[in-house]
CSV table of C-alpha atoms and ligand atoms in Angstrom, one decimal:
chain,number,residue,atom,x,y,z
A,1,THR,CA,141.1,84.5,124.0
A,2,GLN,CA,140.8,88.1,125.0
A,3,VAL,CA,141.0,90.9,122.5
A,4,VAL,CA,143.3,93.9,123.1
A,5,PRO,CA,142.2,96.6,125.5
A,6,CYS,CA,140.1,99.0,123.5
A,7,ASP,CA,138.0,102.2,123.7
A,8,PHE,CA,135.0,101.3,121.6
A,9,VAL,CA,133.1,104.5,120.7
A,10,VAL,CA,129.6,104.2,119.2
A,11,PHE,CA,128.2,107.3,117.4
A,12,GLY,CA,124.4,106.9,117.3
A,13,GLY,CA,124.9,105.3,120.7
A,14,THR,CA,121.3,105.5,121.7
A,15,GLY,CA,120.0,104.5,118.3
A,16,ASP,CA,118.1,101.4,117.1
A,17,LEU,CA,121.1,99.5,115.8
A,18,ALA,CA,123.2,100.2,118.9
A,19,MET,CA,120.5,99.0,121.2
A,20,ARG,CA,119.3,96.0,119.2
A,21,LYS,CA,122.6,94.7,117.9
A,22,LEU,CA,125.9,96.4,118.9
A,23,LEU,CA,125.5,96.5,122.7
A,24,PRO,CA,123.9,93.1,123.0
A,25,ALA,CA,126.8,91.7,120.9
A,26,LEU,CA,129.4,93.3,123.1
A,27,TYR,CA,127.6,92.1,126.2
A,28,LEU,CA,127.7,88.5,124.9
A,29,ARG,CA,131.4,88.7,124.1
A,30,ASP,CA,131.9,90.0,127.6
A,31,VAL,CA,130.0,87.1,129.1
A,32,ASP,CA,132.3,84.8,127.1
A,33,GLY,CA,135.3,86.5,128.7
A,34,GLN,CA,136.6,88.0,125.6
A,35,LEU,CA,136.7,91.7,126.7
A,36,PRO,CA,139.7,92.5,128.9
A,37,PRO,CA,139.0,94.6,132.1
A,38,ALA,CA,140.3,97.8,130.4
A,39,PHE,CA,137.8,97.6,127.5
A,40,ARG,CA,135.6,100.7,127.6
A,41,ILE,CA,132.4,101.4,125.6
A,42,VAL,CA,131.4,105.0,125.0
A,43,GLY,CA,128.0,105.9,123.6
A,44,VAL,CA,127.8,109.3,121.8
A,45,SER,CA,124.5,110.9,120.7
A,46,ARG,CA,122.6,114.1,121.1
A,47,ALA,CA,120.3,112.5,123.7
A,48,GLY,CA,120.5,114.4,127.0
A,49,LEU,CA,121.7,111.5,129.2
A,50,ASP,CA,124.5,111.1,131.7
A,51,ASN,CA,126.5,107.9,132.4
A,52,ASP,CA,123.9,106.6,134.8
A,53,GLY,CA,121.0,107.4,132.5
A,54,TYR,CA,122.7,105.6,129.6
A,55,ARG,CA,123.5,102.6,131.8
A,56,GLY,CA,119.9,102.4,132.8
A,57,LYS,CA,118.7,102.5,129.2
A,58,VAL,CA,121.1,99.9,128.1
A,59,GLU,CA,120.2,97.6,131.0
A,60,ALA,CA,116.5,97.7,129.9
A,61,GLU,CA,117.4,97.1,126.3
A,62,LEU,CA,119.7,94.2,127.0
A,63,GLY,CA,116.7,92.6,128.8
A,64,THR,CA,114.8,92.7,125.5
A,65,HIS,CA,117.5,91.9,123.0
A,66,VAL,CA,119.7,89.3,124.7
A,67,PRO,CA,118.6,85.7,124.9
A,68,ALA,CA,117.2,85.1,128.4
A,69,ALA,CA,119.7,82.2,129.0
A,70,ALA,CA,122.6,84.6,128.6
A,71,LEU,CA,121.3,87.3,131.0
A,72,SER,CA,122.7,87.3,134.5
A,73,ALA,CA,122.5,90.2,137.0
A,74,THR,CA,126.2,90.0,137.8
A,75,ALA,CA,127.3,89.9,134.2
A,76,VAL,CA,125.0,92.8,133.3
A,77,ALA,CA,126.3,94.9,136.2
A,78,SER,CA,129.9,94.3,135.2
A,79,PHE,CA,129.1,95.1,131.6
A,80,LEU,CA,127.4,98.3,132.5
A,81,ARG,CA,130.5,99.5,134.4
A,82,ARG,CA,132.3,99.6,131.0
A,83,LEU,CA,129.8,102.1,129.6
A,84,HIS,CA,130.2,105.9,129.4
A,85,PHE,CA,128.0,108.4,127.6
A,86,VAL,CA,128.8,111.6,125.9
A,87,SER,CA,126.0,113.9,124.9
A,88,ALA,CA,127.2,115.7,121.8
A,89,ASP,CA,126.7,116.6,118.2
A,90,ALA,CA,129.6,114.7,116.8
A,91,ALA,CA,129.6,116.3,113.3
A,92,ALA,CA,129.9,119.7,114.9
A,93,GLY,CA,132.0,118.7,117.8
A,94,SER,CA,129.7,120.6,120.1
A,95,GLY,CA,127.8,119.7,123.3
A,96,ASP,CA,130.0,117.7,125.7
A,97,TRP,CA,132.5,116.8,123.0
A,98,GLN,CA,135.4,117.7,125.3
A,99,LYS,CA,134.3,115.0,127.6
A,100,LEU,CA,135.0,112.4,124.9
A,101,VAL,CA,138.4,114.0,124.2
A,102,ASP,CA,139.3,113.9,127.9
A,103,LEU,CA,138.0,110.3,128.3
A,104,LEU,CA,140.1,109.0,125.4
A,105,ALA,CA,143.1,111.0,126.5
A,106,GLU,CA,143.2,108.8,129.6
A,107,ALA,CA,144.5,105.9,127.5
A,108,PRO,CA,146.3,107.5,124.5
A,109,ASP,CA,148.0,104.2,123.3
A,110,ARG,CA,144.9,102.1,123.3
A,111,THR,CA,143.2,100.7,120.2
A,112,ARG,CA,140.2,103.0,119.4
A,113,VAL,CA,137.2,101.9,117.4
A,114,PHE,CA,134.9,104.6,116.1
A,115,TYR,CA,131.7,102.9,115.1
A,116,LEU,CA,129.5,105.2,112.9
A,117,SER,CA,126.0,104.0,113.5
A,118,CYS,CA,124.4,107.1,112.1
A,119,ALA,CA,123.3,108.7,108.8
A,120,PRO,CA,126.0,108.1,106.1
A,121,ARG,CA,126.1,111.8,105.2
A,122,LEU,CA,127.7,112.3,108.7
A,123,TYR,CA,130.6,109.9,108.1
A,124,GLY,CA,132.8,112.5,106.5
A,125,PRO,CA,132.0,115.3,109.0
A,126,ILE,CA,132.4,113.1,112.1
A,127,SER,CA,135.8,111.8,110.7
A,128,ARG,CA,137.0,115.3,110.3
A,129,THR,CA,135.9,116.3,113.8
A,130,LEU,CA,137.7,113.3,115.2
A,131,ALA,CA,140.9,114.3,113.4
A,132,ASN,CA,140.6,117.9,114.3
A,133,SER,CA,140.3,116.9,118.0
A,134,GLY,CA,143.5,114.8,117.7
A,135,LEU,CA,141.6,111.6,118.4
A,136,VAL,CA,142.8,109.6,115.4
A,137,SER,CA,146.0,107.6,115.7
A,138,GLU,CA,147.5,104.7,113.9
A,139,GLN,CA,145.7,102.4,116.4
A,140,SER,CA,142.3,103.8,115.4
A,141,ARG,CA,139.7,102.1,113.3
A,142,VAL,CA,136.5,103.4,111.9
A,143,VAL,CA,133.4,101.2,111.2
A,144,LEU,CA,131.0,102.3,108.5
A,145,GLU,CA,127.5,100.9,108.4
A,146,LYS,CA,125.7,100.3,105.1
A,147,PRO,CA,124.4,101.7,102.9
A,148,ILE,CA,127.4,103.8,102.0
A,149,GLY,CA,125.7,106.6,100.0
A,150,VAL,CA,122.6,106.4,97.8
A,151,ASP,CA,124.5,106.0,94.5
A,152,LEU,CA,128.0,105.7,93.1
A,153,GLN,CA,128.8,109.4,93.3
A,154,SER,CA,127.7,109.8,96.9
A,155,ALA,CA,129.5,106.6,97.9
A,156,ARG,CA,132.7,108.0,96.3
A,157,ASP,CA,132.3,111.3,98.1
A,158,ILE,CA,131.8,109.6,101.5
A,159,ASN,CA,134.8,107.3,100.9
A,160,ASP,CA,136.9,110.3,99.9
A,161,GLN,CA,135.9,112.2,103.0
A,162,VAL,CA,136.6,109.3,105.3
A,163,GLY,CA,139.8,108.6,103.4
A,164,GLU,CA,141.2,112.0,104.2
A,165,VAL,CA,141.3,111.0,107.8
A,166,PHE,CA,141.6,107.2,107.8
A,167,ALA,CA,143.9,105.0,105.7
A,168,GLU,CA,141.9,102.3,103.8
A,169,SER,CA,143.4,99.7,106.2
A,170,GLN,CA,141.7,101.5,109.1
A,171,VAL,CA,138.3,101.5,107.4
A,172,PHE,CA,135.9,98.6,108.2
A,173,ARG,CA,132.8,98.7,106.0
A,174,ILE,CA,130.4,96.3,107.7
A,175,ASP,CA,127.9,94.1,106.0
A,176,HIS,CA,126.5,92.0,108.8
A,177,TYR,CA,125.4,89.2,106.4
A,178,LEU,CA,129.1,88.3,106.1
A,179,GLY,CA,129.2,87.6,109.9
A,180,LYS,CA,126.3,85.2,109.9
A,181,GLU,CA,127.4,81.7,110.7
A,182,ALA,CA,125.5,80.1,107.8
A,183,VAL,CA,127.1,82.6,105.4
A,184,GLN,CA,130.6,81.8,106.6
A,185,ASN,CA,129.7,78.1,106.4
A,186,LEU,CA,129.0,78.6,102.7
A,187,LEU,CA,132.8,79.0,102.3
A,188,VAL,CA,133.4,75.9,104.3
A,189,LEU,CA,130.8,74.0,102.3
A,190,ARG,CA,132.4,75.0,99.0
A,191,PHE,CA,136.1,74.9,99.8
A,192,ALA,CA,136.5,72.2,102.6
A,193,ASN,CA,134.5,69.5,100.9
A,194,MET,CA,135.6,67.7,97.7
A,195,LEU,CA,132.1,66.9,96.5
A,196,LEU,CA,130.7,70.3,95.3
A,197,GLU,CA,133.5,72.3,93.8
A,198,PRO,CA,134.0,70.2,90.7
A,199,LEU,CA,130.3,70.6,89.8
A,200,TRP,CA,130.1,74.3,90.8
A,201,ASN,CA,129.9,75.8,87.3
A,202,ALA,CA,127.7,76.2,84.3
A,203,SER,CA,128.1,72.7,83.0
A,204,ALA,CA,126.3,71.2,86.0
A,205,ILE,CA,124.3,74.1,87.5
A,206,ASP,CA,121.1,75.4,85.9
A,207,HIS,CA,120.5,78.4,88.0
A,208,VAL,CA,120.9,79.9,91.5
A,209,GLN,CA,118.2,81.5,93.7
A,210,ILE,CA,118.9,83.8,96.6
A,211,THR,CA,115.9,84.8,98.7
A,212,VAL,CA,115.9,87.1,101.8
A,213,ALA,CA,112.3,87.3,102.9
A,214,GLU,CA,111.3,89.3,106.0
A,215,SER,CA,108.0,89.4,107.7
A,216,LEU,CA,108.8,92.7,109.4
A,217,GLY,CA,107.6,95.9,107.8
A,218,ALA,CA,109.4,99.2,107.4
A,219,GLY,CA,107.9,100.2,110.8
A,220,GLN,CA,109.7,102.7,112.9
A,221,ARG,CA,112.5,103.0,110.3
A,222,ALA,CA,110.1,104.2,107.6
A,223,GLY,CA,111.8,107.7,107.6
A,224,TYR,CA,115.2,106.2,106.6
A,225,TYR,CA,113.7,103.4,104.5
A,226,ASP,CA,111.6,105.7,102.3
A,227,GLY,CA,114.7,107.4,101.0
A,228,SER,CA,116.3,104.0,100.4
A,229,GLY,CA,114.1,101.2,99.3
A,230,ALA,CA,114.8,97.5,99.1
A,231,LEU,CA,117.3,97.7,96.2
A,232,ARG,CA,119.6,100.1,98.2
A,233,ASP,CA,118.8,98.7,101.6
A,234,MET,CA,119.3,94.9,100.9
A,235,VAL,CA,120.3,94.1,97.3
A,236,GLN,CA,123.3,96.5,96.9
A,237,ASN,CA,124.9,95.0,99.9
A,238,HIS,CA,123.6,91.8,101.5
A,239,LEU,CA,122.2,90.0,98.4
A,240,LEU,CA,125.2,90.9,96.3
A,241,GLN,CA,127.6,89.7,98.9
A,242,LEU,CA,125.8,86.4,99.1
A,243,LEU,CA,125.9,86.2,95.3
A,244,CYS,CA,129.7,86.9,95.4
A,245,LEU,CA,130.3,84.1,97.9
A,246,VAL,CA,128.4,81.6,95.7
A,247,ALA,CA,130.0,82.7,92.5
A,248,MET,CA,133.6,83.6,93.4
A,249,GLU,CA,136.7,81.6,92.4
A,250,PRO,CA,138.5,79.8,95.2
A,251,PRO,CA,140.9,82.3,96.8
A,252,ALA,CA,144.4,80.9,97.5
A,253,SER,CA,143.9,81.6,101.2
A,254,VAL,CA,141.7,83.6,103.5
A,255,THR,CA,144.6,85.0,105.4
A,256,ASP,CA,145.4,87.7,102.8
A,257,ASP,CA,143.0,89.8,100.9
A,258,GLY,CA,142.1,86.9,98.7
A,259,VAL,CA,138.3,86.7,99.4
A,260,ARG,CA,137.9,90.4,98.8
A,261,TYR,CA,139.7,90.3,95.4
A,262,GLU,CA,137.6,87.3,94.3
A,263,LYS,CA,134.3,89.0,95.3
A,264,LEU,CA,135.4,92.2,93.4
A,265,LYS,CA,135.9,90.1,90.3
A,266,VAL,CA,132.4,88.8,90.5
A,267,LEU,CA,130.9,92.2,91.0
A,268,ARG,CA,132.8,93.5,88.0
A,269,ALA,CA,131.5,90.6,85.9
A,270,LEU,CA,127.9,91.4,86.6
A,271,GLN,CA,126.0,92.3,83.4
A,272,PRO,CA,124.5,95.9,83.9
A,273,VAL,CA,120.7,95.9,83.8
A,274,THR,CA,120.2,98.9,81.6
A,275,GLY,CA,117.1,100.3,79.8
A,276,GLN,CA,114.7,97.7,78.4
A,277,LEU,CA,116.5,94.9,80.1
A,278,ALA,CA,115.1,96.2,83.4
A,279,ALA,CA,111.5,95.3,82.1
A,280,THR,CA,112.4,91.6,81.9
A,281,HIS,CA,115.1,91.3,84.5
A,282,THR,CA,113.6,93.3,87.4
A,283,VAL,CA,110.4,93.5,89.5
A,284,ARG,CA,109.8,96.2,92.1
A,285,ALA,CA,106.8,96.3,94.3
A,286,GLN,CA,105.4,97.8,97.5
A,287,TYR,CA,103.2,96.1,100.1
A,288,GLU,CA,99.6,97.1,100.7
A,289,ALA,CA,97.5,96.4,103.8
A,290,GLY,CA,97.0,92.7,104.4
A,291,ALA,CA,97.2,90.1,107.2
A,292,LEU,CA,100.0,88.3,108.9
A,293,ASP,CA,99.5,85.4,111.3
A,294,GLY,CA,95.8,86.2,111.2
A,295,ARG,CA,96.2,89.8,112.2
A,296,PRO,CA,95.6,92.8,109.9
A,297,VAL,CA,98.7,94.9,109.1
A,298,PRO,CA,98.8,98.3,107.5
A,299,GLY,CA,100.2,99.0,104.0
A,300,TYR,CA,103.5,100.7,103.5
A,301,ARG,CA,101.9,104.1,102.6
A,302,ASP,CA,99.7,103.9,105.7
A,303,GLU,CA,102.9,103.6,107.8
A,304,LEU,CA,104.1,106.8,106.1
A,305,ASP,CA,100.8,108.5,107.1
A,306,GLY,CA,99.4,108.1,103.6
A,307,ALA,CA,102.3,109.8,101.7
A,308,GLU,CA,102.4,109.2,98.0
A,309,SER,CA,105.5,107.1,98.0
A,310,ASP,CA,106.6,104.6,95.3
A,311,THR,CA,109.6,103.3,97.3
A,312,GLU,CA,109.9,99.6,96.6
A,313,THR,CA,109.7,97.2,99.6
A,314,PHE,CA,110.2,94.2,97.4
A,315,VAL,CA,112.7,93.4,94.6
A,316,ALA,CA,113.1,90.4,92.3
A,317,LEU,CA,115.9,90.3,89.8
A,318,LYS,CA,117.6,88.2,87.3
A,319,ALA,CA,121.4,88.8,87.5
A,320,GLU,CA,124.0,87.4,85.1
A,321,VAL,CA,127.6,86.9,85.8
A,322,HIS,CA,129.5,87.1,82.6
A,323,ASN,CA,132.5,84.9,83.0
A,324,LEU,CA,133.6,81.5,82.0
A,325,ARG,CA,132.3,79.7,85.1
A,326,TRP,CA,128.8,81.1,85.0
A,327,ARG,CA,127.9,81.9,81.5
A,328,GLY,CA,124.2,81.1,80.9
A,329,VAL,CA,123.5,80.5,84.6
A,330,PRO,CA,121.0,83.1,85.9
A,331,PHE,CA,121.1,84.2,89.5
A,332,TYR,CA,117.6,85.0,90.6
A,333,LEU,CA,117.5,87.3,93.6
A,334,ARG,CA,114.5,88.4,95.6
A,335,THR,CA,114.0,90.2,98.9
A,336,GLY,CA,111.0,91.9,100.5
A,337,LYS,CA,109.5,93.2,103.7
A,338,ARG,CA,106.1,92.1,105.1
A,339,LEU,CA,106.2,88.7,103.4
A,340,ASP,CA,104.5,85.7,104.8
A,341,ALA,CA,107.5,84.5,106.7
A,342,ARG,CA,111.1,85.3,107.6
A,343,ARG,CA,113.1,83.0,105.5
A,344,SER,CA,116.5,83.4,103.8
A,345,GLU,CA,118.1,80.8,101.6
A,346,ILE,CA,120.4,80.1,98.7
A,347,VAL,CA,119.2,77.5,96.2
A,348,VAL,CA,121.7,75.9,93.8
A,349,ALA,CA,119.6,74.2,91.2
A,350,PHE,CA,121.5,71.5,89.2
A,351,LYS,CA,120.8,70.5,85.6
A,352,PRO,CA,118.8,67.3,84.9
A,353,VAL,CA,120.8,64.1,84.2
A,354,PRO,CA,121.7,64.2,80.5
A,355,HIS,CA,120.0,60.8,79.8
A,356,SER,CA,117.4,58.7,81.5
A,357,ILE,CA,118.0,54.9,81.5
A,358,TRP,CA,114.3,54.4,82.4
A,359,PRO,CA,112.2,55.2,79.4
A,360,GLY,CA,109.1,57.1,80.5
A,361,LEU,CA,110.3,58.2,83.9
A,362,GLU,CA,111.8,61.5,82.7
A,363,PRO,CA,108.9,63.6,84.1
A,364,THR,CA,109.7,62.4,87.6
A,365,MET,CA,113.4,62.9,87.4
A,366,THR,CA,113.5,66.2,89.3
A,367,PRO,CA,117.0,67.7,89.2
A,368,ASN,CA,119.1,67.9,92.3
A,369,ARG,CA,118.9,71.1,94.4
A,370,LEU,CA,121.2,72.2,97.2
A,371,VAL,CA,119.3,74.4,99.6
A,372,ILE,CA,121.4,76.4,102.0
A,373,ARG,CA,119.2,77.8,104.7
A,374,LEU,CA,120.6,81.0,106.2
A,375,GLN,CA,117.9,81.8,108.7
A,376,PRO,CA,115.9,80.7,110.6
A,377,ASP,CA,116.9,77.1,111.2
A,378,GLU,CA,120.3,77.2,109.7
A,379,GLY,CA,121.1,74.1,107.7
A,380,VAL,CA,121.9,72.5,104.3
A,381,ARG,CA,119.7,70.2,102.4
A,382,LEU,CA,120.4,68.3,99.2
A,383,HIS,CA,117.4,67.2,97.3
A,384,MET,CA,118.0,63.9,95.5
A,385,LEU,CA,116.1,61.0,94.0
A,386,ALA,CA,115.9,57.4,95.3
A,387,LYS,CA,114.0,54.3,94.4
A,388,GLN,CA,110.5,54.0,95.8
A,389,PRO,CA,110.7,50.7,97.7
A,390,GLY,CA,108.5,47.9,96.3
A,391,PRO,CA,108.4,45.1,93.9
A,392,GLY,CA,106.5,46.8,91.1
A,393,GLY,CA,109.4,48.0,88.9
A,394,ILE,CA,111.3,51.3,89.3
A,395,GLN,CA,109.5,54.4,90.6
A,396,LEU,CA,111.5,57.5,91.6
A,397,ARG,CA,111.0,59.2,94.9
A,398,PRO,CA,112.4,62.6,96.1
A,399,VAL,CA,114.5,62.3,99.2
A,400,ASN,CA,116.6,64.8,101.2
A,401,LEU,CA,120.0,64.6,102.7
A,402,GLY,CA,119.9,67.1,105.4
A,403,LEU,CA,122.2,68.9,107.9
A,404,ASN,CA,120.3,70.9,110.5
A,405,PHE,CA,122.9,72.8,112.5
A,406,ALA,CA,120.8,72.8,115.7
A,407,ASP,CA,120.5,69.0,115.7
A,408,GLN,CA,124.1,68.2,114.9
A,409,ILE,CA,126.0,71.1,116.4
A,410,PRO,CA,124.1,72.2,119.6
A,411,ASP,CA,126.3,75.2,120.3
A,412,ARG,CA,124.5,78.6,120.5
A,413,ILE,CA,124.8,80.3,117.1
A,414,PRO,CA,126.3,83.7,117.8
A,415,ASP,CA,124.8,86.8,116.2
A,416,ALA,CA,126.7,88.2,113.2
A,417,TYR,CA,127.7,91.3,115.0
A,418,GLU,CA,129.5,89.4,117.8
A,419,ARG,CA,132.0,88.0,115.3
A,420,LEU,CA,132.4,91.2,113.3
A,421,LEU,CA,132.9,93.6,116.2
A,422,MET,CA,135.7,91.4,117.6
A,423,ASP,CA,137.2,91.3,114.1
A,424,VAL,CA,137.3,95.1,114.1
A,425,VAL,CA,139.1,95.1,117.5
A,426,ARG,CA,141.5,92.5,116.3
A,427,GLY,CA,142.1,94.4,113.0
A,428,ASN,CA,141.0,91.5,110.8
A,429,PRO,CA,139.4,93.0,107.6
A,430,THR,CA,138.5,89.8,105.7
A,431,LEU,CA,134.8,90.0,106.4
A,432,PHE,CA,134.5,93.7,105.6
A,433,MET,CA,134.1,95.4,102.3
A,434,ARG,CA,136.8,97.2,100.6
A,435,ARG,CA,136.2,100.6,98.9
A,436,ASP,CA,136.5,99.1,95.4
A,437,GLU,CA,133.9,96.4,96.3
A,438,VAL,CA,131.3,98.9,97.5
A,439,GLU,CA,131.8,101.1,94.5
A,440,ALA,CA,131.6,98.1,92.1
A,441,ALA,CA,128.3,97.1,93.8
A,442,TRP,CA,127.0,100.6,93.2
A,443,VAL,CA,127.9,100.6,89.5
A,444,TRP,CA,125.7,97.6,88.9
A,445,THR,CA,122.9,98.8,91.3
A,446,GLU,CA,122.9,102.1,89.7
A,447,SER,CA,122.2,100.6,86.3
A,448,ILE,CA,118.9,99.4,87.7
A,449,LEU,CA,118.2,102.6,89.5
A,450,HIS,CA,118.6,104.5,86.2
A,451,ALA,CA,116.4,102.1,84.3
A,452,TRP,CA,113.7,102.4,86.9
A,453,ARG,CA,114.0,106.2,86.9
A,454,ASP,CA,113.5,106.1,83.2
A,455,GLY,CA,110.2,104.2,83.6
A,456,HIS,CA,111.3,100.8,82.5
A,457,ALA,CA,109.7,98.9,85.3
A,458,PRO,CA,106.4,99.7,87.0
A,459,VAL,CA,105.9,99.6,90.7
A,460,HIS,CA,103.7,96.5,91.5
A,461,ARG,CA,101.7,96.0,94.7
A,462,TYR,CA,101.4,93.0,96.9
A,463,PRO,CA,99.3,92.3,100.0
A,464,ALA,CA,101.3,92.3,103.3
A,465,GLY,CA,101.6,88.6,104.4
A,466,SER,CA,101.8,87.2,100.9
A,467,ASP,CA,104.8,85.8,99.1
A,468,GLY,CA,105.2,89.0,97.0
A,469,PRO,CA,103.8,90.2,93.7
A,470,THR,CA,102.7,87.9,91.0
A,471,ALA,CA,105.2,89.6,88.7
A,472,ALA,CA,108.0,88.0,90.7
A,473,HIS,CA,106.7,84.6,89.8
A,474,THR,CA,106.4,85.6,86.2
A,475,LEU,CA,110.0,86.8,86.1
A,476,ILE,CA,111.4,83.3,86.8
A,477,GLU,CA,108.5,81.3,85.3
A,478,SER,CA,108.9,82.9,81.9
A,479,ASP,CA,112.3,81.2,81.9
A,480,GLY,CA,110.6,77.8,82.7
A,481,ARG,CA,111.8,77.8,86.3
A,482,HIS,CA,110.1,78.2,89.7
A,483,TRP,CA,111.0,79.7,93.0
A,484,ASN,CA,111.9,77.0,95.5
A,485,GLU,CA,108.8,76.2,97.7
A,486,ASP,CA,110.2,73.3,99.7
A,487,ASN,CA,110.9,73.9,103.3
B,501,BG6,C1,119.5,95.6,107.5
B,501,BG6,C2,118.5,96.3,106.7
B,501,BG6,O1,120.8,95.8,106.9
B,501,BG6,O2,119.3,94.2,107.4
B,501,BG6,C3,117.1,96.0,107.3
B,501,BG6,O3,118.7,97.7,106.8
B,501,BG6,C4,116.9,94.6,107.4
B,501,BG6,O4,116.1,96.7,106.5
B,501,BG6,C5,118.0,93.8,108.0
B,501,BG6,O5,115.7,94.3,108.1
B,501,BG6,C6,117.9,92.3,107.9
B,501,BG6,O6,118.9,91.7,108.7
B,501,BG6,P1,118.7,90.3,109.3
B,501,BG6,O7,120.0,90.0,110.0
B,501,BG6,O8,117.5,90.4,110.3
B,501,BG6,O9,118.3,89.4,108.2
């Protein structure tokens, strides 16, 4: 079904995110017939382009970022006709800003989405300029990209500034991991199947692992990334959101604010990692030069032209959720850039059976593991034990029950942004973060930042193309556990 007619304004309209994700997502929704004829897309940035120049640029980028099977000359041409460009400094309201005002004035009653795909320090100033120009109505929504701020105080300031212009119900704080199909499937897996939920607690689960490994380096984003690092860029938002979805209590329904309340409760139950605890519960590291797929790749500092940066490109953590369900069940998190492969997964490691009826076979009784693969090759796999066929008595053999989405559900898996951008237009906030959630995530993240600042965890190094620093293995192995290696 089509969404309502909308003017969708992207600040940072010529930037990396707009080109790689936002415009391709809107294009794919258009191809599916979801955008009504009156849906307009306006790019705003300081680039000196006119409408035709912008359409030309977007056309070239779509060619690179949209799957070839979805590209058609007619569809692209009709999508490009929706596009407009305004060359302006949006924080100052200078340049061709009046062109934006005039354009939006053509359809005063239409839903307006202002997507802020720019530096978070500009969220407040741009909101104010929008309000001063009379562009904000009750039908307006603002989308804020992560990370919101660099710590709790800056996040509060940004939320306050945006809050002076937009009501909380108009603010959509995006975390694109929540739009990933495999992440949404996690809720279905937990709450639409009878099998798992009765076991989903400390009496049956030994620990949980969440890994988001990337083979990409900081690359062209090194400027932004160096002021951020993996803890702020990935853990504060994406990994904590995944942890929340695994750990939260069942909401009564997804139609109200239930999911967000339950996630907030998890964030508030996270044990702060202060002082000395950071030495045993956290590992931070940075990649050095190495090799990936047989090709040499530079180290992080080389990408920064040799600057003396200690910014972490890898983090491993042991997080603890202090509530009745999860007491004593560690959540091991790790994420890093320039690792040997792109691989994201959640591993739920069950406890061993309490008693073996086959004396002597205990060492081969590997406990069950549920592996939820987020990307690539979305799927779910349950590691179990079966009898090794043969007449010579009982021998145990590991077997897998597997669901590979691509095999069983051959539909194209949409990109996270496709779902989330349409949710903004429809006004559905379930998969977006509320202010209190973002701030609770900062409270916990900040405990680690402070401990690191106070020197409680050294910065390790790892070669690009490896699986991270040795210290990340030590973190989990000193608890007698191992990172999941099975593919
Ligand atoms: C972004 C981070 O939010 O997520 C990037 O800023 C990271 O550093 C990206 O590369 C990973 O997203 P995905 O969807 O490719 O896993």
